[in-house]
């Protein structure tokens, strides 16, 4: 039995739609093959971008897209990716897989992709191996409308009007692949680089400083103390690995109930991690002006057997669906501080929402969760309190049910419920405060096995279906949630 108290009478803050953001790096088949195939490809495309992928991304409502990395960002020199394709530099992607990078997907192509899918661009600049001038000129090239060498260059390359660019990251993982720096050194560099990331015309850039890895609260402390007033956002990266061993992270599809519980337990750590980074930030920023930006999150397993280890290609199962649901619930609960999150990565890499092979594309279970949950974008967070049993395997335990709720602008209450138990249904009752509920409908994602996934041969093994297991009686909600399921309920009623 699980019992939930939902306080629709205590609404707020607003869940920033950017919590549903994505990340696309020049890594493996994320950009090339996954998104961009070139205009001459036999795969149907719009200006080189795959039509099937564009359509799926539009439907999912991607609010913001981060690019070009990742570790690639601190090796990327933007001028290599502008001008006629034939004249662009060919080079080796030294960080990811040692393959040829022909730079055919560059600034113009990325900003066009964002236009085509209706997402805000979030560009990550190069601090590790780039210059201040290079970063300054990139922003000028994209956003300046006056007379300048960069504007003229942009016009020569076929773009008359400047683009709007709201989100700009000043480096990526500068404690690691982005230059191996101490936080004190990076904080000084951040201020220097950020100083030249200018606002031109009506374009106002929201500058995001490189934040901590996982539980490194000292990094957050130093950045907030030294540069907190000069940033709009501070990032943090946290990946969910089933093991603690980077050389053997575990398989994406061959796992048992112990690995299931370990994975979900580790993903639940996101809650504590956000609380603690927020606590440090609040010391310097009690008004919560600076947003916490979880600009890389998701599962990270061993690559699929036989694939390039540098391509980070992995399958995606019901376990990933639960990871997605749990993390989105956590982000909702922290929406007073978390202003953006970017799932790593959008296509063919890590916890991808889409997988492609040649002209085929499948939507993963994670895609379906992001799609089902999109009703929470920009809605007012509604606090929920849950008491429930636990799922225990091999000395580890997780709560059976995980939930979050919000009310959208039309007054519809959405309650998202994850049943983490791979073997037992969860019988839930809920007291709905602040709303007189009239009707409930729902959508569910579940499967017969933990390892269920969508393949190119069987693309519809895990797909959302209508859910009829919820009912209302005298203002109370009851629902029976099947094992390993993610459910989103829409409750219509009148505010009390
Ligand atoms: O997403 C893969 C890599 O993980 C990114 O390039 C890097 O920022 C992180 O370590």
Coordinates of C-alpha atoms and ligand atoms in Angstrom, one line a residue:
X1 CA 0.0 0.0 0.0
X2 CA 1.2 3.5 -0.8
X3 CA -0.5 6.7 0.5
X4 CA 0.0 10.1 -1.0
X5 CA -1.0 13.6 0.1
X6 CA -1.1 16.1 -2.6
X7 CA -1.3 19.8 -1.8
X8 CA -2.8 21.6 -4.8
X9 CA -3.5 24.4 -2.3
X10 CA 0.3 25.0 -2.0
X11 CA 1.2 25.6 -5.7
X12 CA 4.6 26.9 -7.0
X13 CA 7.2 27.5 -8.1
X14 CA 6.9 27.2 -11.9
X15 CA 8.6 24.2 -13.4
X16 CA 10.9 25.7 -15.9
X17 CA 10.3 24.0 -19.3
X18 CA 14.1 23.9 -19.8
X19 CA 14.2 21.0 -17.3
X20 CA 13.2 19.0 -20.3
X21 CA 16.3 20.0 -22.2
X22 CA 18.6 17.8 -24.3
X23 CA 22.3 17.6 -25.1
X24 CA 23.9 16.8 -28.5
X25 CA 27.7 16.4 -28.8
X26 CA 30.0 15.6 -31.7
X27 CA 30.3 12.2 -30.3
X28 CA 29.7 8.9 -32.0
X29 CA 26.6 8.9 -34.1
X30 CA 24.7 11.7 -32.2
X31 CA 25.2 14.5 -34.7
X32 CA 26.5 12.7 -37.8
X33 CA 24.1 9.9 -38.8
X34 CA 21.7 10.5 -35.9
X35 CA 20.6 14.1 -36.6
X36 CA 22.6 15.3 -39.7
X37 CA 23.0 13.2 -42.8
X38 CA 23.7 15.9 -45.3
X39 CA 21.5 17.2 -48.1
X40 CA 22.7 14.5 -50.6
X41 CA 21.7 11.6 -48.4
X42 CA 19.0 9.2 -49.6
X43 CA 17.5 9.5 -46.1
X44 CA 14.7 12.0 -46.3
X45 CA 16.0 15.3 -44.8
X46 CA 15.5 19.0 -44.5
X47 CA 18.7 20.9 -45.2
X48 CA 20.6 17.8 -44.2
X49 CA 18.7 17.0 -41.0
X50 CA 16.8 13.7 -40.9
X51 CA 13.0 14.3 -41.2
X52 CA 12.1 11.3 -39.0
X53 CA 14.3 12.7 -36.1
X54 CA 13.0 16.3 -36.6
X55 CA 9.4 15.1 -36.4
X56 CA 10.0 13.0 -33.3
X57 CA 11.8 15.9 -31.6
X58 CA 9.1 18.4 -32.5
X59 CA 6.4 16.1 -31.0
X60 CA 8.4 15.7 -27.8
X61 CA 8.7 19.6 -27.4
X62 CA 12.4 20.0 -26.9
X63 CA 12.7 23.4 -25.1
X64 CA 16.5 23.8 -25.2
X65 CA 19.4 22.0 -26.9
X66 CA 23.0 22.1 -25.7
X67 CA 25.9 21.8 -28.2
X68 CA 28.7 21.1 -29.3
X69 CA 29.9 19.3 -26.1
X70 CA 30.7 17.9 -23.6
X71 CA 34.4 17.3 -23.8
X72 CA 34.3 18.1 -27.5
X73 CA 33.4 21.8 -26.7
X74 CA 36.8 22.5 -25.1
X75 CA 38.5 21.3 -28.3
X76 CA 36.1 22.9 -30.7
X77 CA 37.2 26.0 -32.7
X78 CA 34.0 27.4 -34.2
X79 CA 35.6 29.0 -37.3
X80 CA 36.3 25.4 -38.5
X81 CA 32.6 24.9 -38.9
X82 CA 31.5 27.9 -41.0
X83 CA 31.6 28.7 -44.7
X84 CA 31.2 26.3 -47.7
X85 CA 31.2 22.7 -46.6
X86 CA 33.9 21.7 -49.1
X87 CA 36.3 24.2 -47.6
X88 CA 35.8 23.2 -44.0
X89 CA 38.7 21.6 -42.2
X90 CA 38.8 17.8 -41.8
X91 CA 40.3 16.6 -38.6
X92 CA 40.3 13.8 -36.1
X93 CA 37.8 13.8 -33.2
X94 CA 40.5 12.9 -30.7
X95 CA 38.3 12.7 -27.8
X96 CA 35.6 10.4 -29.2
X97 CA 36.5 7.4 -31.2
X98 CA 39.3 8.9 -33.3
X99 CA 37.0 9.3 -36.4
X100 CA 37.2 12.1 -39.0
X101 CA 35.3 15.2 -38.1
X102 CA 34.5 17.1 -41.4
X103 CA 32.9 20.1 -39.6
X104 CA 29.9 19.9 -41.9
X105 CA 27.7 20.5 -38.9
X106 CA 28.7 23.8 -37.5
X107 CA 27.1 27.0 -36.1
X108 CA 24.7 27.7 -38.9
X109 CA 23.5 24.0 -39.0
X110 CA 23.1 23.9 -35.2
X111 CA 21.1 27.1 -35.1
X112 CA 19.0 25.9 -38.0
X113 CA 18.3 22.6 -36.2
X114 CA 17.1 24.6 -33.2
X115 CA 14.8 26.6 -35.4
X116 CA 13.4 23.5 -37.1
X117 CA 12.6 21.8 -33.8
X118 CA 11.5 24.9 -31.9
X119 CA 14.3 24.7 -29.2
X120 CA 16.4 27.5 -27.6
X121 CA 20.1 27.0 -28.5
X122 CA 22.5 26.5 -25.6
X123 CA 26.1 26.8 -26.9
X124 CA 29.0 25.7 -24.8
X125 CA 32.2 27.7 -25.5
X126 CA 35.8 26.6 -25.4
X127 CA 37.8 27.7 -22.3
X128 CA 40.1 24.7 -22.1
X129 CA 41.9 25.2 -25.5
X130 CA 40.3 28.4 -26.9
X131 CA 41.0 32.0 -26.5
X132 CA 39.0 34.8 -25.0
X133 CA 38.9 36.5 -28.4
X134 CA 37.6 33.3 -30.0
X135 CA 34.7 33.1 -27.6
X136 CA 34.0 36.8 -27.8
X137 CA 33.9 36.6 -31.6
X138 CA 31.6 33.6 -31.6
X139 CA 28.9 35.4 -29.7
X140 CA 29.4 38.5 -31.9
X141 CA 29.2 36.4 -35.1
X142 CA 25.9 34.9 -33.9
X143 CA 24.2 37.9 -32.3
X144 CA 25.6 41.2 -33.5
X145 CA 23.6 43.3 -36.0
X146 CA 26.0 46.3 -36.5
X147 CA 29.0 46.9 -38.6
X148 CA 31.8 44.5 -37.6
X149 CA 34.1 41.9 -39.1
X150 CA 32.2 39.1 -37.5
X151 CA 28.8 40.4 -38.8
X152 CA 30.3 40.7 -42.3
X153 CA 31.7 37.2 -42.1
X154 CA 28.2 35.9 -41.1
X155 CA 26.6 37.8 -44.0
X156 CA 29.2 36.3 -46.4
X157 CA 28.2 32.9 -45.2
X158 CA 24.6 33.6 -46.1
X159 CA 23.0 34.7 -42.9
X160 CA 21.9 38.4 -42.9
X161 CA 20.0 38.6 -39.7
X162 CA 21.6 37.8 -36.3
X163 CA 20.2 34.9 -34.3
X164 CA 19.0 35.1 -30.8
X165 CA 21.2 33.2 -28.4
X166 CA 20.0 33.1 -24.8
X167 CA 22.2 30.4 -23.2
X168 CA 26.0 30.3 -23.3
X169 CA 28.2 28.0 -21.3
X170 CA 31.7 29.2 -20.4
X171 CA 33.5 25.9 -20.7
X172 CA 32.6 22.3 -19.9
X173 CA 34.0 20.0 -17.1
X174 CA 37.0 22.4 -16.7
X175 CA 37.9 20.2 -13.6
X176 CA 38.6 17.4 -16.1
X177 CA 38.5 17.1 -19.9
X178 CA 38.1 20.9 -20.1
X179 CA 41.5 21.8 -18.8
X180 CA 42.0 19.9 -15.5
X181 CA 41.7 23.1 -13.4
X182 CA 41.4 23.9 -9.7
X183 CA 38.1 25.7 -8.9
X184 CA 40.0 28.8 -7.9
X185 CA 41.8 29.0 -11.2
X186 CA 38.6 28.3 -13.2
X187 CA 36.7 30.9 -11.2
X188 CA 39.2 33.5 -12.3
X189 CA 39.1 32.3 -15.9
X190 CA 35.3 32.2 -15.9
X191 CA 35.2 35.9 -14.9
X192 CA 37.7 36.8 -17.6
X193 CA 36.0 34.9 -20.4
X194 CA 32.5 35.8 -19.3
X195 CA 33.4 39.4 -19.3
X196 CA 33.7 39.3 -23.1
X197 CA 30.5 37.3 -23.7
X198 CA 28.6 40.5 -24.6
X199 CA 25.0 41.4 -25.0
X200 CA 24.4 42.9 -28.5
X201 CA 21.2 44.7 -29.4
X202 CA 18.3 43.1 -27.7
X203 CA 20.1 39.8 -27.1
X204 CA 20.7 39.1 -23.5
X205 CA 23.0 36.1 -22.8
X206 CA 22.3 33.9 -19.7
X207 CA 25.9 32.9 -18.8
X208 CA 26.4 29.5 -17.4
X209 CA 29.5 28.7 -15.5
X210 CA 31.0 25.2 -15.5
X211 CA 29.9 23.5 -12.3
X212 CA 30.8 20.5 -10.3
X213 CA 31.1 16.8 -11.0
X214 CA 28.7 14.9 -8.8
X215 CA 29.3 15.4 -5.1
X216 CA 32.1 18.0 -5.4
X217 CA 30.4 20.7 -3.2
X218 CA 33.7 22.5 -2.8
X219 CA 33.7 23.4 -6.5
X220 CA 30.2 24.9 -6.1
X221 CA 31.4 26.8 -2.9
X222 CA 34.4 28.3 -4.7
X223 CA 32.5 29.3 -7.8
X224 CA 29.7 30.9 -5.9
X225 CA 32.1 32.7 -3.6
X226 CA 34.4 34.0 -6.3
X227 CA 32.0 34.5 -9.3
X228 CA 28.4 33.9 -8.1
X229 CA 27.4 37.5 -8.9
X230 CA 28.7 37.2 -12.5
X231 CA 26.7 34.2 -13.6
X232 CA 23.1 33.4 -14.4
X233 CA 23.6 29.6 -14.0
X234 CA 26.0 27.1 -12.6
X235 CA 26.0 23.6 -13.9
X236 CA 26.4 20.2 -12.3
X237 CA 26.9 16.8 -14.0
X238 CA 25.7 13.5 -12.5
X239 CA 25.5 10.2 -14.4
X240 CA 23.8 7.0 -13.2
X241 CA 26.0 4.0 -13.4
X242 CA 24.9 0.6 -12.1
X243 CA 28.4 -0.1 -10.8
X244 CA 31.2 2.1 -9.3
X245 CA 33.6 0.9 -11.9
X246 CA 34.1 3.0 -15.0
X247 CA 35.9 0.1 -16.7
X248 CA 32.9 -2.1 -16.3
X249 CA 29.7 -0.1 -15.8
X250 CA 27.4 -3.0 -16.5
X251 CA 25.3 -3.9 -19.5
X252 CA 22.4 -1.8 -20.7
X253 CA 20.2 -4.9 -21.4
X254 CA 21.7 -7.9 -19.5
X255 CA 20.9 -7.3 -15.9
X256 CA 19.0 -8.7 -13.0
X257 CA 16.9 -7.4 -10.1
X258 CA 19.9 -6.5 -8.0
X259 CA 21.3 -4.3 -10.8
X260 CA 17.8 -2.8 -11.3
X261 CA 17.6 -1.8 -7.6
X262 CA 21.2 -0.5 -7.5
X263 CA 20.7 1.6 -10.6
X264 CA 17.5 3.2 -9.2
X265 CA 19.1 3.7 -5.8
X266 CA 21.9 5.5 -7.5
X267 CA 19.7 7.7 -9.6
X268 CA 17.7 8.7 -6.5
X269 CA 20.9 10.2 -5.2
X270 CA 20.2 13.1 -7.5
X271 CA 17.8 14.4 -4.9
X272 CA 20.4 14.7 -2.1
X273 CA 23.0 16.0 -4.6
X274 CA 20.7 18.9 -5.7
X275 CA 19.7 19.6 -2.1
X276 CA 23.4 19.9 -1.1
X277 CA 24.5 22.0 -4.1
X278 CA 21.5 24.2 -3.5
X279 CA 22.4 24.7 0.2
X280 CA 25.9 25.9 -0.8
X281 CA 24.5 28.2 -3.5
X282 CA 21.9 29.6 -1.0
X283 CA 24.7 30.7 1.3
X284 CA 25.8 33.2 -1.4
X285 CA 22.5 33.6 -3.3
X286 CA 19.6 33.4 -0.9
X287 CA 17.2 34.8 -3.5
X288 CA 18.0 31.9 -5.8
X289 CA 18.8 34.2 -8.7
X290 CA 21.5 31.8 -10.0
X291 CA 19.9 28.7 -11.6
X292 CA 21.3 25.2 -11.0
X293 CA 21.7 23.7 -14.5
X294 CA 22.0 19.9 -14.6
X295 CA 23.4 20.0 -18.1
X296 CA 24.4 16.3 -18.3
X297 CA 22.4 13.5 -16.7
X298 CA 21.3 10.0 -17.5
X299 CA 22.5 6.4 -17.5
X300 CA 25.9 5.3 -18.6
X301 CA 26.5 1.6 -19.3
X302 CA 29.0 -0.4 -21.2
X303 CA 28.7 0.2 -25.0
X304 CA 26.7 -2.3 -27.0
X305 CA 28.9 -5.3 -27.9
X306 CA 30.8 -4.8 -31.2
X307 CA 30.4 -1.0 -31.3
X308 CA 33.2 1.6 -31.1
X309 CA 33.9 2.1 -27.4
X310 CA 34.4 5.8 -28.1
X311 CA 30.9 6.2 -29.5
X312 CA 29.0 5.4 -26.2
X313 CA 26.1 3.7 -28.0
X314 CA 23.8 1.9 -25.6
X315 CA 20.3 0.3 -25.7
X316 CA 17.5 1.7 -23.5
X317 CA 15.1 -0.4 -21.5
X318 CA 12.2 -0.1 -19.0
X319 CA 15.0 0.6 -16.4
X320 CA 15.9 3.7 -18.3
X321 CA 12.2 4.7 -18.4
X322 CA 12.2 4.6 -14.6
X323 CA 15.5 6.5 -14.3
X324 CA 13.9 9.2 -16.5
X325 CA 10.7 9.4 -14.5
X326 CA 12.5 9.5 -11.2
X327 CA 14.9 12.3 -12.3
X328 CA 12.2 14.4 -13.8
X329 CA 10.2 14.1 -10.6
X330 CA 13.3 15.2 -8.6
X331 CA 13.9 18.2 -10.9
X332 CA 10.2 19.2 -10.4
X333 CA 10.7 19.0 -6.7
X334 CA 13.8 21.3 -7.0
X335 CA 12.2 23.8 -9.4
X336 CA 13.0 26.7 -7.1
X337 CA 16.7 26.3 -7.9
X338 CA 16.9 23.9 -11.0
X339 CA 16.3 26.1 -14.1
X340 CA 17.5 23.7 -16.7
X341 CA 18.5 20.0 -17.2
X342 CA 19.9 18.4 -20.4
X343 CA 19.6 14.7 -20.9
X344 CA 22.8 13.0 -22.2
X345 CA 22.4 12.6 -25.1
X346 CA 19.7 13.2 -27.7
X347 CA 20.4 10.5 -30.4
X348 CA 22.5 7.3 -30.3
X349 CA 24.6 8.2 -27.3
X350 CA 24.1 7.2 -23.6
X351 CA 20.5 7.5 -22.5
X352 CA 19.2 8.6 -25.9
X353 CA 15.6 9.3 -26.7
X354 CA 16.1 8.2 -30.3
X355 CA 18.2 5.5 -31.9
X356 CA 19.0 5.3 -35.6
X357 CA 20.5 2.8 -37.9
X358 CA 20.8 3.8 -41.6
X359 CA 17.3 5.0 -42.5
X360 CA 15.6 3.4 -39.5
X361 CA 14.8 5.2 -36.3
X362 CA 13.2 4.0 -33.0
X363 CA 11.9 5.9 -30.0
X364 CA 13.3 4.6 -26.8
X365 CA 11.3 4.1 -23.5
X366 CA 13.1 7.3 -22.3
X367 CA 11.6 9.1 -25.3
X368 CA 8.1 8.0 -24.2
X369 CA 8.6 9.2 -20.6
X370 CA 9.9 12.6 -21.7
X371 CA 6.9 12.8 -24.0
X372 CA 4.3 11.8 -21.4
X373 CA 5.8 14.1 -18.8
X374 CA 5.9 17.2 -21.1
X375 CA 2.6 18.3 -19.6
X376 CA 4.6 19.5 -16.6
X377 CA 6.6 22.0 -18.7
X378 CA 5.9 25.5 -17.3
X379 CA 3.3 24.2 -14.9
X380 CA 3.2 25.1 -11.2
X381 CA 4.8 22.5 -9.0
X382 CA 2.4 20.9 -6.5
X383 CA 4.1 19.3 -3.5
X384 CA 3.3 15.6 -2.7
X385 CA 4.1 13.6 0.4
X386 CA 4.3 9.8 0.0
X387 CA 4.5 7.0 2.4
X388 CA 5.1 3.6 0.8
X389 CA 6.9 0.3 1.2
X390 CA 10.4 -0.4 -0.1
X391 CA 11.9 -2.7 -2.8
X392 CA 14.9 -4.6 -1.4
X393 CA 17.4 -6.7 -3.2
X394 CA 20.8 -7.8 -2.2
X395 CA 21.0 -5.5 0.8
X396 CA 19.9 -2.4 -1.1
X397 CA 16.6 -0.7 -1.0
X398 CA 14.5 1.9 -2.8
X399 CA 11.0 3.3 -2.2
X400 CA 8.4 1.4 -4.2
X401 CA 6.7 4.6 -5.5
X402 CA 8.1 7.9 -6.6
X403 CA 5.9 10.8 -7.6
X404 CA 5.6 14.5 -8.6
X405 CA 2.7 16.7 -9.6
X406 CA 1.9 20.1 -11.1
X407 CA -1.1 22.2 -12.2
X408 CA -1.0 23.7 -15.7
X409 CA -2.3 27.0 -16.9
X410 CA -5.7 25.5 -17.8
X411 CA -6.1 24.1 -14.2
X412 CA -5.4 20.5 -15.1
X413 CA -3.6 18.6 -12.3
X414 CA -1.0 16.1 -13.5
X415 CA 0.3 13.4 -11.2
X416 CA 3.3 11.4 -12.3
X417 CA 3.8 8.1 -10.6
X418 CA 6.7 5.6 -10.9
X419 CA 6.4 2.0 -9.5
X420 CA 10.0 1.0 -9.0
X421 CA 9.1 -2.6 -8.0
X422 CA 10.0 -5.0 -10.8
X423 CA 7.7 -7.7 -9.4
X424 CA 4.8 -6.2 -7.5
X425 CA 2.0 -3.8 -8.3
X426 CA 1.5 -0.7 -6.1
X427 CA -1.9 0.0 -4.6
X428 CA -2.0 3.7 -4.1
X429 CA -4.5 6.0 -2.4
X430 CA -4.2 9.7 -2.5
X431 CA -5.8 12.6 -0.7
X432 CA -6.2 15.6 -3.0
X433 CA -6.1 18.8 -1.1
X434 CA -7.1 22.1 -2.7
X435 CA -8.9 20.5 -5.6
X436 CA -12.4 19.0 -6.0
X437 CA -11.6 16.3 -8.5
X438 CA -14.2 15.4 -11.1
X439 CA -12.4 13.0 -13.6
X440 CA -9.2 11.2 -14.0
X441 CA -7.6 9.8 -17.1
X442 CA -4.1 8.4 -17.6
X443 CA -1.3 7.1 -19.8
X444 CA 1.1 4.4 -18.8
X445 CA 4.4 3.0 -19.9
X446 CA 5.2 -0.5 -18.7
X447 CA 6.5 -3.8 -20.0
X448 CA 6.5 -7.5 -19.2
X449 CA 10.3 -7.6 -18.4
X450 CA 12.8 -5.2 -17.0
X451 CA 15.0 -5.6 -20.1
X452 CA 12.2 -4.7 -22.5
X453 CA 13.4 -2.3 -25.2
X454 CA 12.5 -1.1 -28.7
X455 CA 14.7 -2.4 -31.5
X456 CA 14.8 -1.7 -35.2
X457 CA 13.0 -5.0 -35.8
X458 CA 10.4 -4.5 -33.0
X459 CA 10.2 -0.7 -32.5
X460 CA 6.9 -0.8 -30.5
X461 CA 7.6 -3.2 -27.6
X462 CA 7.5 -0.4 -25.0
X463 CA 5.0 2.2 -25.9
X464 CA 2.5 4.3 -23.9
X465 CA -1.0 3.1 -23.6
X466 CA -4.2 4.5 -22.0
X467 CA -4.4 3.7 -18.3
X468 CA -7.7 2.7 -16.8
X469 CA -6.4 1.8 -13.3
X470 CA -7.2 5.0 -11.5
X471 CA -10.6 6.1 -10.1
X472 CA -12.1 8.8 -7.9
X473 CA -14.5 8.5 -5.0
X474 CA -15.4 11.2 -2.6
X475 CA -12.4 13.3 -3.6
X476 CA -10.0 10.5 -3.0
X477 CA -7.9 9.0 -5.8
X478 CA -7.1 5.3 -6.0
X479 CA -4.7 3.7 -8.5
X480 CA -3.2 0.3 -9.0
X481 CA 0.2 0.8 -10.6
X482 CA 1.6 -2.3 -12.4
X483 CA 5.1 -3.4 -11.6
X484 CA 7.9 -1.4 -13.3
X485 CA 5.7 1.3 -14.7
X486 CA 5.6 5.1 -15.3
X487 CA 2.1 6.6 -15.2
X488 CA 0.9 10.2 -15.8
X489 CA -2.6 11.0 -14.6
X490 CA -4.6 14.0 -15.7
X491 CA -7.1 15.1 -13.0
X492 CA -9.7 17.6 -13.9
X493 CA -11.6 19.4 -11.1
X494 CA -12.3 22.7 -9.4
X495 CA -10.0 24.6 -7.2
X496 CA -11.1 24.6 -3.6
Ligands
LIG1 O1 28.3 12.9 -22.3 C1 29.6 12.3 -22.5 C2 30.7 13.1 -21.8 O2 30.5 13.0 -20.4 C3 30.8 14.5 -22.0 O3 31.5 14.8 -23.2 C4 31.5 15.1 -20.8 O4 31.1 16.4 -20.5 C5 31.1 14.1 -19.7 O5 32.1 13.6 -19.0

